[in-house]
Amino acid sequence: MKSREIHLNAYLKGAPKKENYSVVETELPAPAEGQVTVRNLYISVDPYMRGRMSGIKTYIDPFKLGAVMEGGAVGEVVESRFEGLKPGDHVMSMLGWREAYTASGKAVQKIDTSLLPPQAFLGIAGLTGLTAYVGIRRIIDLQAGETMWMSAGAGAVGSAGIQFAKAMGANVVATAGGQEKCDYLKTIGADHAIDYKATDDLTAAIRAAVPEGVDGYFENVGGTHFTAALNTLKQFGRMAACGMIQRYNDAEPASITDNLTFIVGKSLKIQGFIVSNHLDIQPEFIKDLSNWMMAGKITPAETIMDGIEKAPEAFTGLFAGLNKGKMLVKI
Amino acid sequence: MKSREIHLNAYLKGAPKKENYSVVETELPAPAEGQVTVRNLYISVDPYMRGRMSGIKTYIDPFKLGAVMEGGAVGEVVESRFEGLKPGDHVMSMLGWREAYTASGKAVQKIDTSLLPPQAFLGIAGLTGLTAYVGIRRIIDLQAGETMWMSAGAGAVGSAGIQFAKAMGANVVATAGGQEKCDYLKTIGADHAIDYKATDDLTAAIRAAVPEGVDGYFENVGGTHFTAALNTLKQFGRMAACGMIQRYNDAEPASITDNLTFIVGKSLKIQGFIVSNHLDIQPEFIKDLSNWMMAGKITPAETIMDGIEKAPEAFTGLFAGLNKGKMLVKI
């Protein structure tokens, strides 16, 4: 069985370019004892992967050059010599940007697709949803009746977080780039939707929507968004810093207006987090998510590109804001 | 009885100037029933007062114009018609920049000067010491064996905090401006003393002293110190943001290098605080401080100017870094 996969050719400086990736066709071995062969249905592209493409060790190792890029994927077992998995089973793996693979059965996780479609496990019911949940529940500790600002509201984490915050009884102001996305934010429940591209004073735009300011800010963007957040957070406000996509492709450090004294003056708390350090919250997440889904409060949101060769384009599209909800590549 | 006091004439924009203050002589009334007359021994000048001189409401009201400036003071009762206070008793008040006053006995707090001199209640045993303690114990949650960076180490809060952190068993790197202050930092126990004025790369200087980085950073300065802190904090590092004195006299917002993505990448926690929101920790503070003092681990540190008319100069001196330890005005 043949599989096409995406390799990283060279580490990136600045924006990702086409020549950094290549499509390589391989012949898969039949599964040995303890192995399975899986045909992927969807693969996930995520902003955090940009860090792994820089060749610098952060909280996670860089991608290996000339090898398949790792990342979340869901697929269907086609052949199994691993006890507990049979053809037709759906599985999730971190085995990345490839059409199919043969691997140890221990490297995959069986998923229950009776309630949710397989691709939801890459989105709202997977690490994406869990990321939103950790930021809102554990870092911001959002209370019913409070106001939360979700940045990159139309993104994968953002669109999940807006729905979670609404389900928790909060007032939600969400930002995104462009009118089309703002219309979308309304459909997933945001009380206020602000097109940050249509204003050169984001602080004023947030204040116009929520004059009292915000109790919590979910940071996905950085830069001018961060500045506006410090301006608009109330006393004792909390910021969950999940990502700063505006900064990831900087080749040189940018500069920013220094309004950091608000951290002192308003007794703010700003906390960065990586979802993998908070996996202990998963049972609570699954319980809340199930209740919210049964109450009809959650709509999975996806943008889908077709074909493994589109994976680099889908990834680059994250930075251009091409996605509404979770960006997936369908195999 | 006559008393000279300092009035604020006009709110400040930029650095404090002489003409913003005046010395006014008043005649004190004799105490009525329930009142005391107190001759001050020392008054306190503190960086946070800069905020109250701006005329902008933050967590505390602005100073009133044409009235005596409020602030911590310790003095001796000279006449009392308040039960529980008698001539010769030492008291602390927030009644400010004046030589003496007549006020309700309820506006002053009797202090026990059997173990400590009266002025220590404006410094290491007062709100200054408590501020250092809250930042280190509650916000940074410093553990024995960890490394803490204290900024403005020769200042009032800094010099207290260095001693507290050492008493807790931490490794302490401290920064201050000038060789003389750095020599002083060594005398109060800092393991590493760095003159930030002698380097144009504070990050490199911190790394040279503590190559592994720092677990906790106590922020008193802001600006380039903040940037260097994000660079040198380890994964899961904590910053207690107590003040940003470098910024307080800015007439226009400054800009800063944007290395805020470290908040995400290293899962940092940054928390601003105002000591008055943490007074519940006082009993624990007094207990620890007493133990440390009896063990000979604490040296109160003060810089003293003479005469009430020197109060504005002492205050302005805080921003020029004229003080080692707590800046006091002796009456």
XYZ file of C-alpha atoms in Angstrom:
662
model
C 0.000 0.000 0.000
C 1.313 3.414 -0.979
C 1.156 6.551 1.124
C 2.105 10.129 0.329
C 3.537 12.142 3.214
C 4.864 15.661 3.817
C 8.507 16.221 4.779
C 10.126 19.370 6.139
C 13.173 20.208 3.997
C 14.656 23.141 5.907
C 13.918 25.097 9.070
C 11.950 28.299 8.584
C 12.973 31.878 9.175
C 10.032 34.232 8.675
C 6.895 33.092 6.863
C 6.589 29.460 5.687
C 7.348 28.981 1.979
C 6.401 26.219 -0.441
C 9.981 25.051 -0.904
C 10.266 24.239 2.801
C 8.080 21.171 2.231
C 7.971 18.237 -0.143
C 5.486 15.477 -0.887
C 7.148 12.054 -0.715
C 5.533 8.796 -1.735
C 6.413 5.673 0.277
C 5.450 2.033 0.203
C 3.986 0.905 3.523
C 5.058 -2.447 4.980
C 2.313 -4.866 6.013
C 1.814 -4.776 9.766
C 4.149 -6.990 11.806
C 2.956 -8.592 15.039
C 1.641 -5.793 17.340
C 1.270 -3.314 14.479
C -1.647 -1.783 12.601
C -2.023 -0.168 9.231
C -4.251 2.916 9.281
C -5.639 5.037 6.458
C -5.972 8.616 7.689
C -9.287 10.432 7.254
C -8.239 13.888 8.509
C -5.032 15.493 9.644
C -4.692 18.533 11.848
C -2.616 21.647 11.173
C -2.011 23.876 14.216
C -0.246 27.175 14.893
C 2.038 25.629 17.540
C 3.691 23.642 14.740
C 5.359 26.867 13.597
C 7.633 26.617 16.639
C 8.686 23.094 15.694
C 9.598 24.320 12.206
C 12.117 26.855 13.536
C 14.734 24.300 14.514
C 14.883 25.719 18.059
C 14.095 23.600 21.076
C 11.285 25.110 23.155
C 8.896 23.034 25.233
C 8.914 20.523 22.401
C 11.604 19.284 20.027
C 11.921 20.707 16.508
C 10.623 18.613 13.626
C 13.252 16.347 12.075
C 14.353 17.444 8.622
C 13.705 15.046 5.745
C 11.126 13.125 7.778
C 7.352 13.141 7.994
C 5.989 16.009 10.067
C 4.312 14.910 13.280
C 0.841 16.064 14.243
C -2.648 14.948 15.151
C -4.551 12.711 12.738
C -7.641 10.514 12.774
C -7.999 7.465 10.582
C -9.499 4.055 10.059
C -7.751 0.771 10.708
C -7.369 -1.217 7.492
C -5.284 -4.113 8.790
C -4.444 -5.111 12.342
C -2.089 -7.472 14.096
C -2.620 -5.621 17.399
C -5.034 -6.985 19.956
C -7.914 -4.598 20.608
C -7.998 -3.002 17.171
C -9.772 -4.370 14.103
C -10.405 -3.092 10.583
C -13.015 -0.307 10.594
C -12.049 1.007 14.024
C -11.391 4.734 14.227
C -8.116 5.815 15.824
C -6.303 9.022 16.646
C -2.506 9.389 16.434
C 0.245 12.010 16.484
C 1.833 10.370 13.452
C 1.266 13.365 11.273
C 1.034 14.565 7.755
C 0.598 11.325 5.787
C -2.148 9.467 3.992
C -1.582 6.194 5.809
C 0.910 4.470 8.049
C 1.934 1.196 9.589
C 2.857 1.581 13.253
C 2.696 -0.028 16.662
C -0.858 -0.355 17.952
C 0.378 1.408 21.065
C 1.047 4.579 19.071
C -2.648 5.059 18.318
C -5.703 5.626 20.455
C -9.116 4.172 19.682
C -11.869 6.812 19.587
C -15.592 6.397 20.116
C -17.349 7.912 17.115
C -20.872 7.011 18.161
C -21.630 10.570 19.368
C -19.160 12.648 17.383
C -17.626 12.351 13.896
C -13.955 11.272 13.853
C -12.640 14.745 12.925
C -14.203 16.261 16.094
C -11.417 14.494 18.001
C -8.948 16.801 16.243
C -11.107 19.802 17.142
C -13.618 20.639 19.799
C -13.433 17.247 21.544
C -9.653 16.942 21.168
C -6.630 18.970 22.211
C -8.073 22.069 20.529
C -11.189 22.023 22.703
C -9.174 21.040 25.749
C -6.859 24.008 25.147
C -9.798 26.414 25.161
C -11.170 24.733 28.261
C -7.892 24.922 30.223
C -7.514 28.623 29.442
C -11.062 29.527 30.392
C -11.684 27.178 33.293
C -8.288 26.888 34.936
C -6.341 30.047 34.034
C -9.058 32.699 33.669
C -11.348 30.839 36.069
C -14.307 32.450 34.320
C -17.430 32.967 36.398
C -21.035 33.192 35.200
C -21.941 36.839 34.586
C -18.359 37.896 33.870
C -17.176 39.276 30.545
C -14.563 37.456 28.492
C -12.760 38.635 25.383
C -11.775 35.837 22.998
C -9.139 36.818 20.436
C -8.854 34.949 17.129
C -12.460 34.043 17.810
C -12.982 32.419 14.435
C -9.982 30.126 14.878
C -10.062 26.570 16.149
C -9.433 27.324 19.816
C -11.344 30.606 19.642
C -14.542 29.175 18.171
C -14.513 26.393 20.783
C -13.785 28.847 23.598
C -16.595 31.223 22.653
C -19.066 28.389 22.875
C -17.633 27.134 26.180
C -17.707 30.629 27.715
C -21.322 31.110 26.639
C -22.203 27.695 28.063
C -20.651 28.849 31.362
C -22.947 31.884 31.425
C -20.459 34.594 30.493
C -20.833 37.656 28.295
C -18.479 37.174 25.323
C -16.803 39.744 23.110
C -14.870 38.156 20.254
C -12.435 39.581 17.723
C -11.510 38.324 14.264
C -10.305 39.713 10.952
C -12.974 40.639 8.405
C -16.743 41.046 8.297
C -17.397 37.493 7.137
C -15.695 36.079 10.219
C -17.517 38.522 12.463
C -20.823 37.320 11.044
C -19.666 33.797 11.820
C -18.808 34.760 15.425
C -22.438 35.740 15.930
C -23.632 32.365 14.656
C -21.588 30.557 17.324
C -22.942 32.766 20.105
C -20.602 35.749 20.596
C -22.494 38.678 22.158
C -20.210 41.191 20.448
C -18.106 40.605 17.332
C -15.353 43.068 16.431
C -13.417 43.155 13.168
C -9.939 44.163 14.325
C -8.929 44.895 10.736
C -11.636 47.560 10.480
C -10.265 49.650 13.352
C -6.929 51.200 14.153
C -7.904 51.548 17.804
C -8.731 48.119 19.137
C -8.923 49.431 22.714
C -11.654 51.878 21.751
C -13.527 49.187 19.833
C -13.528 46.838 22.834
C -14.617 49.666 25.137
C -17.446 50.588 22.787
C -18.741 47.010 22.988
C -18.160 46.470 26.728
C -17.666 49.851 28.433
C -16.969 48.263 31.828
C -14.042 46.320 30.403
C -13.319 42.609 30.523
C -12.696 40.203 33.396
C -10.873 37.664 31.282
C -8.879 37.783 28.070
C -7.955 34.728 26.036
C -4.743 35.571 24.177
C -4.128 33.931 20.817
C -2.756 36.894 18.898
C -0.237 39.063 20.792
C 1.132 42.434 19.684
C -1.516 45.150 19.509
C -4.107 42.725 20.885
C -1.997 42.251 24.026
C -1.723 46.013 24.441
C -5.474 46.485 24.055
C -6.084 43.683 26.555
C -3.999 45.404 29.242
C -5.951 48.586 28.491
C -9.363 46.968 28.827
C -8.940 44.343 31.544
C -10.681 45.318 34.769
C -9.038 45.291 38.173
C -8.117 41.685 39.062
C -8.484 40.723 35.399
C -6.942 37.467 34.177
C -5.268 36.710 30.877
C -4.762 33.157 29.609
C -1.868 33.336 27.149
C -2.327 30.453 24.770
C -0.589 31.757 21.668
C 0.633 34.908 19.944
C 0.217 34.119 16.274
C 0.939 37.720 15.211
C 4.532 37.187 16.384
C 5.424 33.667 15.253
C 6.709 34.614 11.814
C 8.797 37.598 12.981
C 12.366 37.220 11.783
C 13.446 40.084 14.113
C 11.885 41.119 17.449
C 9.102 43.663 17.047
C 8.397 46.447 19.496
C 5.201 47.190 21.362
C 3.690 50.064 23.317
C 4.695 49.669 26.950
C 1.507 49.792 28.991
C 2.706 47.030 31.278
C 2.251 49.215 34.368
C -1.416 48.196 34.179
C -0.273 44.794 35.428
C 0.625 46.490 38.710
C -2.073 49.157 38.804
C -4.928 46.749 38.128
C -3.456 43.684 39.894
C -3.673 41.644 36.711
C -2.695 38.018 36.345
C -1.195 36.830 33.071
C -0.422 33.188 32.686
C 0.942 31.260 29.749
C 0.091 27.619 29.386
C 0.658 24.576 27.247
C -2.241 22.177 27.155
C -0.020 19.156 27.717
C 0.764 20.373 31.245
C -2.926 20.326 32.137
C -4.126 16.931 30.956
C -5.368 16.159 34.465
C -8.370 18.392 33.724
C -9.537 16.106 30.892
C -12.212 14.158 32.855
C -13.818 17.438 33.955
C -13.661 18.676 30.352
C -15.304 15.574 28.914
C -18.061 15.782 31.524
C -18.791 19.462 30.817
C -18.528 19.010 27.051
C -20.946 16.065 27.077
C -23.475 18.042 29.104
C -23.163 21.076 26.839
C -23.497 18.954 23.697
C -26.582 17.171 25.006
C -28.046 20.595 25.833
C -27.426 21.664 22.218
C -24.968 24.388 23.194
C -22.042 23.279 21.025
C -21.549 23.314 17.248
C -18.262 21.860 15.981
C -16.774 24.267 13.454
C -14.339 23.249 10.716
C -12.613 24.502 7.599
C -11.529 21.631 5.388
C -8.960 21.419 2.583
C -8.763 18.344 0.383
C -5.707 16.158 -0.164
C -2.461 15.589 1.735
C -0.572 17.797 -0.738
C -2.652 20.721 0.585
C -1.316 20.338 4.136
C 1.415 23.024 3.864
C -1.080 25.414 2.293
C -3.604 24.713 5.050
C -0.888 25.332 7.634
C 0.188 28.605 6.023
C -3.469 29.573 5.785
C -3.682 29.610 9.586
C -1.455 32.677 9.616
C -3.443 34.370 6.878
C -6.618 33.628 8.845
C -8.178 31.488 6.101
C -9.946 29.193 8.547
C -13.211 29.468 10.409
C -13.045 26.990 13.267
C -10.606 24.126 13.166
C -8.440 23.841 10.027
C -8.340 20.247 8.796
C -6.958 18.431 5.798
C -9.183 15.669 4.464
C -7.350 12.697 3.035
C 1.996 74.175 68.954
C 3.200 74.880 65.416
C 3.692 72.297 62.652
C 5.119 72.628 59.169
C 3.536 70.419 56.516
C 3.928 69.764 52.791
C 1.106 70.532 50.364
C 0.730 69.454 46.749
C 0.062 72.546 44.598
C -0.609 70.986 41.210
C -0.789 67.489 39.697
C 2.371 66.273 38.009
C 3.046 65.497 34.398
C 6.497 63.988 33.920
C 9.115 64.278 36.644
C 8.232 65.933 39.985
C 9.418 69.569 40.243
C 10.052 71.769 43.263
C 7.190 74.135 42.436
C 4.668 71.299 42.741
C 5.068 71.418 46.525
C 4.988 74.037 49.252
C 5.860 74.104 52.934
C 2.974 75.497 54.990
C 3.126 76.337 58.679
C -0.008 75.711 60.752
C -0.988 76.132 64.394
C -2.224 72.853 65.886
C -5.317 72.869 68.096
C -5.030 71.227 71.511
C -6.604 67.742 71.456
C -10.363 67.610 72.009
C -11.969 64.654 73.778
C -10.936 61.454 71.887
C -7.998 63.151 70.164
C -4.225 63.017 70.463
C -1.422 65.360 69.509
C 1.573 63.580 68.005
C 5.034 64.863 67.111
C 6.304 62.846 64.130
C 9.749 61.237 64.316
C 9.965 59.906 60.765
C 7.843 60.109 57.653
C 7.890 57.715 54.727
C 8.241 58.587 51.037
C 7.290 55.797 48.633
C 7.231 55.324 44.849
C 3.488 54.495 44.801
C 2.835 58.120 45.833
C 3.773 59.175 42.301
C 0.448 57.721 41.123
C -1.468 59.797 43.657
C 0.275 62.940 42.381
C -1.018 62.452 38.833
C -4.596 63.419 39.580
C -5.864 60.172 38.035
C -7.886 57.688 40.050
C -6.294 54.231 40.069
C -6.650 51.773 42.947
C -6.360 54.751 45.268
C -7.624 58.352 45.105
C -5.341 61.186 43.966
C -3.888 63.485 46.634
C -6.027 66.555 47.311
C -4.487 69.800 46.046
C -3.658 72.454 48.628
C -3.794 69.925 51.454
C -1.219 67.938 53.375
C 0.040 64.889 51.499
C -0.967 61.606 53.092
C 1.542 58.865 53.835
C 3.012 56.682 56.538
C 4.584 58.325 59.584
C 5.730 57.305 63.045
C 5.711 59.679 65.988
C 5.462 60.154 69.697
C 2.319 61.152 71.554
C 2.807 64.541 73.296
C -0.714 65.061 74.610
C -3.642 62.648 74.779
C -7.351 62.795 75.465
C -7.804 59.327 73.959
C -8.067 56.297 76.208
C -5.225 53.848 75.607
C -2.623 56.374 74.507
C -0.409 58.452 76.794
C 2.471 60.875 76.247
C 5.617 59.020 75.222
C 3.766 56.247 73.365
C 4.928 55.565 69.817
C 2.285 55.519 67.108
C 2.060 54.970 63.370
C -0.355 56.881 61.123
C -1.109 57.578 57.464
C -1.434 61.283 58.236
C 1.496 62.220 56.110
C 4.087 64.811 55.443
C 3.896 67.002 58.563
C 5.923 67.642 61.695
C 3.043 67.102 64.090
C -0.726 66.750 64.116
C -3.797 66.623 66.285
C -6.182 63.885 65.240
C -8.607 61.249 66.465
C -6.902 58.546 68.492
C -8.566 56.086 66.145
C -6.503 57.407 63.223
C -3.267 56.196 64.779
C -1.959 52.768 65.715
C 0.201 52.156 68.774
C 3.445 50.328 67.958
C 5.627 48.184 70.187
C 9.161 49.558 69.992
C 10.680 47.190 72.533
C 12.255 45.012 69.799
C 12.512 47.414 66.887
C 13.093 51.167 66.559
C 10.002 53.198 65.562
C 11.181 53.844 62.006
C 11.357 50.072 61.302
C 7.540 50.172 61.230
C 7.798 52.328 58.112
C 10.267 49.882 56.595
C 11.059 46.214 56.988
C 8.401 45.584 59.666
C 5.779 47.773 57.983
C 4.041 47.869 54.614
C 7.407 47.933 52.843
C 8.455 44.614 54.343
C 4.985 43.187 53.915
C 5.066 44.159 50.225
C 8.289 42.215 49.712
C 6.844 39.293 51.644
C 3.584 39.138 49.643
C 5.492 39.175 46.348
C 7.947 36.488 47.344
C 5.762 34.219 49.463
C 2.351 34.500 47.835
C 2.943 35.507 44.205
C 6.321 33.950 43.376
C 5.811 31.212 45.984
C 9.592 30.950 46.251
C 10.980 27.576 47.303
C 14.263 26.835 49.057
C 16.942 26.116 46.465
C 15.279 28.190 43.761
C 16.831 31.288 42.201
C 15.167 34.670 42.544
C 16.071 37.925 40.806
C 15.274 41.047 42.847
C 15.211 44.259 40.844
C 15.835 47.630 42.509
C 17.609 45.520 45.104
C 18.966 48.514 46.992
C 15.513 50.064 47.353
C 13.213 49.732 50.337
C 11.228 46.731 49.117
C 14.236 45.261 47.330
C 16.580 45.297 50.307
C 13.897 43.700 52.485
C 13.073 41.107 49.810
C 16.693 40.060 49.300
C 16.989 39.311 52.993
C 13.665 37.457 53.091
C 14.578 35.349 50.047
C 17.934 34.449 51.588
C 16.190 33.561 54.848
C 13.922 31.239 52.828
C 16.951 29.416 51.436
C 16.953 30.802 47.896
C 19.820 31.817 45.634
C 19.465 35.575 45.033
C 20.642 37.688 42.125
C 19.999 41.384 42.665
C 20.261 44.394 40.371
C 20.800 48.052 41.212
C 22.331 51.152 39.621
C 25.982 51.829 40.404
C 28.915 50.036 41.999
C 28.293 51.504 45.448
C 24.810 50.004 45.566
C 26.094 46.686 44.281
C 28.631 46.596 47.110
C 25.736 47.259 49.453
C 23.690 44.379 47.945
C 26.477 42.009 48.948
C 26.390 43.270 52.542
C 22.696 42.353 52.829
C 23.248 38.853 51.444
C 22.746 38.893 47.666
C 24.671 36.036 46.048
C 25.120 38.018 42.846
C 24.963 41.799 42.460
C 24.658 43.346 39.010
C 25.020 47.021 38.150
C 22.421 47.475 35.409
C 23.912 50.840 34.483
C 27.214 49.194 33.657
C 25.762 46.944 30.952
C 23.715 47.510 27.832
C 22.656 43.860 27.805
C 20.944 43.086 31.072
C 19.836 39.659 29.804
C 23.454 38.647 29.198
C 24.488 39.983 32.605
C 21.817 37.934 34.403
C 22.735 34.834 32.394
C 26.397 35.289 33.232
C 25.514 35.286 36.934
C 22.919 32.493 36.842
C 23.287 30.539 33.584
C 20.277 28.321 34.328
C 18.007 31.359 34.576
C 15.677 32.414 37.363
C 12.599 30.786 38.880
C 11.197 34.018 40.256
C 11.522 37.674 39.336
C 10.450 40.519 41.613
C 9.544 43.442 39.359
C 10.072 46.960 40.674
C 11.497 48.587 37.555
C 9.761 47.692 34.284
C 10.965 48.569 30.785
C 14.215 46.856 29.845
C 14.194 44.974 33.156
C 10.834 43.410 32.245
C 12.214 42.363 28.864
C 15.304 40.798 30.445
C 13.111 38.999 32.967
C 11.049 37.324 30.228
C 14.333 36.334 28.580
C 15.818 34.785 31.706
C 12.862 33.247 33.540
C 12.882 29.464 33.395
C 9.930 27.344 32.332
C 7.107 27.818 34.859
C 8.827 30.981 36.128
C 6.807 33.462 38.181
C 6.987 37.247 38.193
C 5.581 39.334 41.040
C 4.886 42.777 39.564
C 5.083 45.211 42.436
C 6.070 48.388 40.630
C 7.594 49.749 37.429
C 9.425 52.851 38.583
C 11.164 53.315 35.221
C 7.758 54.139 33.737
C 6.051 56.307 36.350
C 7.382 59.637 35.099
C 6.707 58.991 31.419
C 4.629 61.793 29.937
C 4.013 59.685 26.798
C 3.843 55.871 26.456
C 7.252 54.328 25.778
C 7.798 51.300 23.611
C 9.454 48.027 24.509
C 10.874 45.007 22.703
C 8.085 42.491 22.258
C 9.357 39.198 23.651
C 6.006 38.424 25.230
C 5.763 35.100 23.391
C 7.985 33.740 26.169
C 4.907 33.964 28.393
C 3.383 31.224 26.257
C 6.505 29.274 25.375
C 7.736 29.016 28.957
C 4.321 28.885 30.688
C 5.170 31.949 32.753
C 2.921 33.504 35.350
C 3.013 37.282 35.817
C 0.924 38.773 38.550
C 0.568 42.346 39.691
C -0.373 43.052 43.262
C -1.093 45.830 45.719
C -0.124 45.035 49.270
C -3.435 46.298 50.666
C -5.242 43.400 48.971
C -3.107 40.891 50.852
C -3.232 42.071 54.456
C -4.551 38.671 55.525
C -0.973 37.369 55.225
C 0.249 39.747 57.962
C 0.196 37.238 60.868
C 2.315 34.802 58.847
C 4.666 37.662 57.944
C 5.111 38.794 61.536
C 5.808 35.224 62.606
C 8.433 34.654 59.910
C 10.001 38.089 60.419
C 10.304 37.580 64.180
C 11.981 34.206 63.657
C 14.373 35.617 61.074
C 15.245 38.598 63.269
C 15.910 36.424 66.294
C 18.116 34.240 64.088
C 20.086 37.371 63.117
C 19.124 37.106 59.443
C 17.664 40.599 59.016
C 19.296 44.041 59.001
C 16.918 46.998 58.624
C 18.341 49.324 55.991
C 17.549 53.034 55.763
C 18.559 56.242 54.029
C 17.592 59.269 56.076
C 17.123 62.927 55.115
C 16.689 65.565 57.788
C 13.769 68.012 58.100
C 10.216 68.042 56.769
C 11.197 70.565 54.093
C 13.362 67.791 52.562
C 10.357 65.485 51.947
C 9.837 66.444 48.268
C 13.565 66.059 47.634
C 13.572 62.654 49.339
C 10.585 61.605 47.225
C 12.209 62.772 43.984
C 15.389 61.023 45.085
C 13.586 57.674 44.907
C 13.431 58.036 41.132
C 17.071 59.053 40.906
C 17.954 56.024 43.047
C 19.481 58.088 45.867
C 18.372 55.671 48.579
C 19.845 52.456 49.899
C 17.070 50.659 51.727
C 14.027 52.537 52.909
C 14.011 56.316 52.251
C 12.876 58.197 55.375
C 12.613 61.822 56.408
C 13.596 62.493 60.007
C 11.642 65.248 61.705
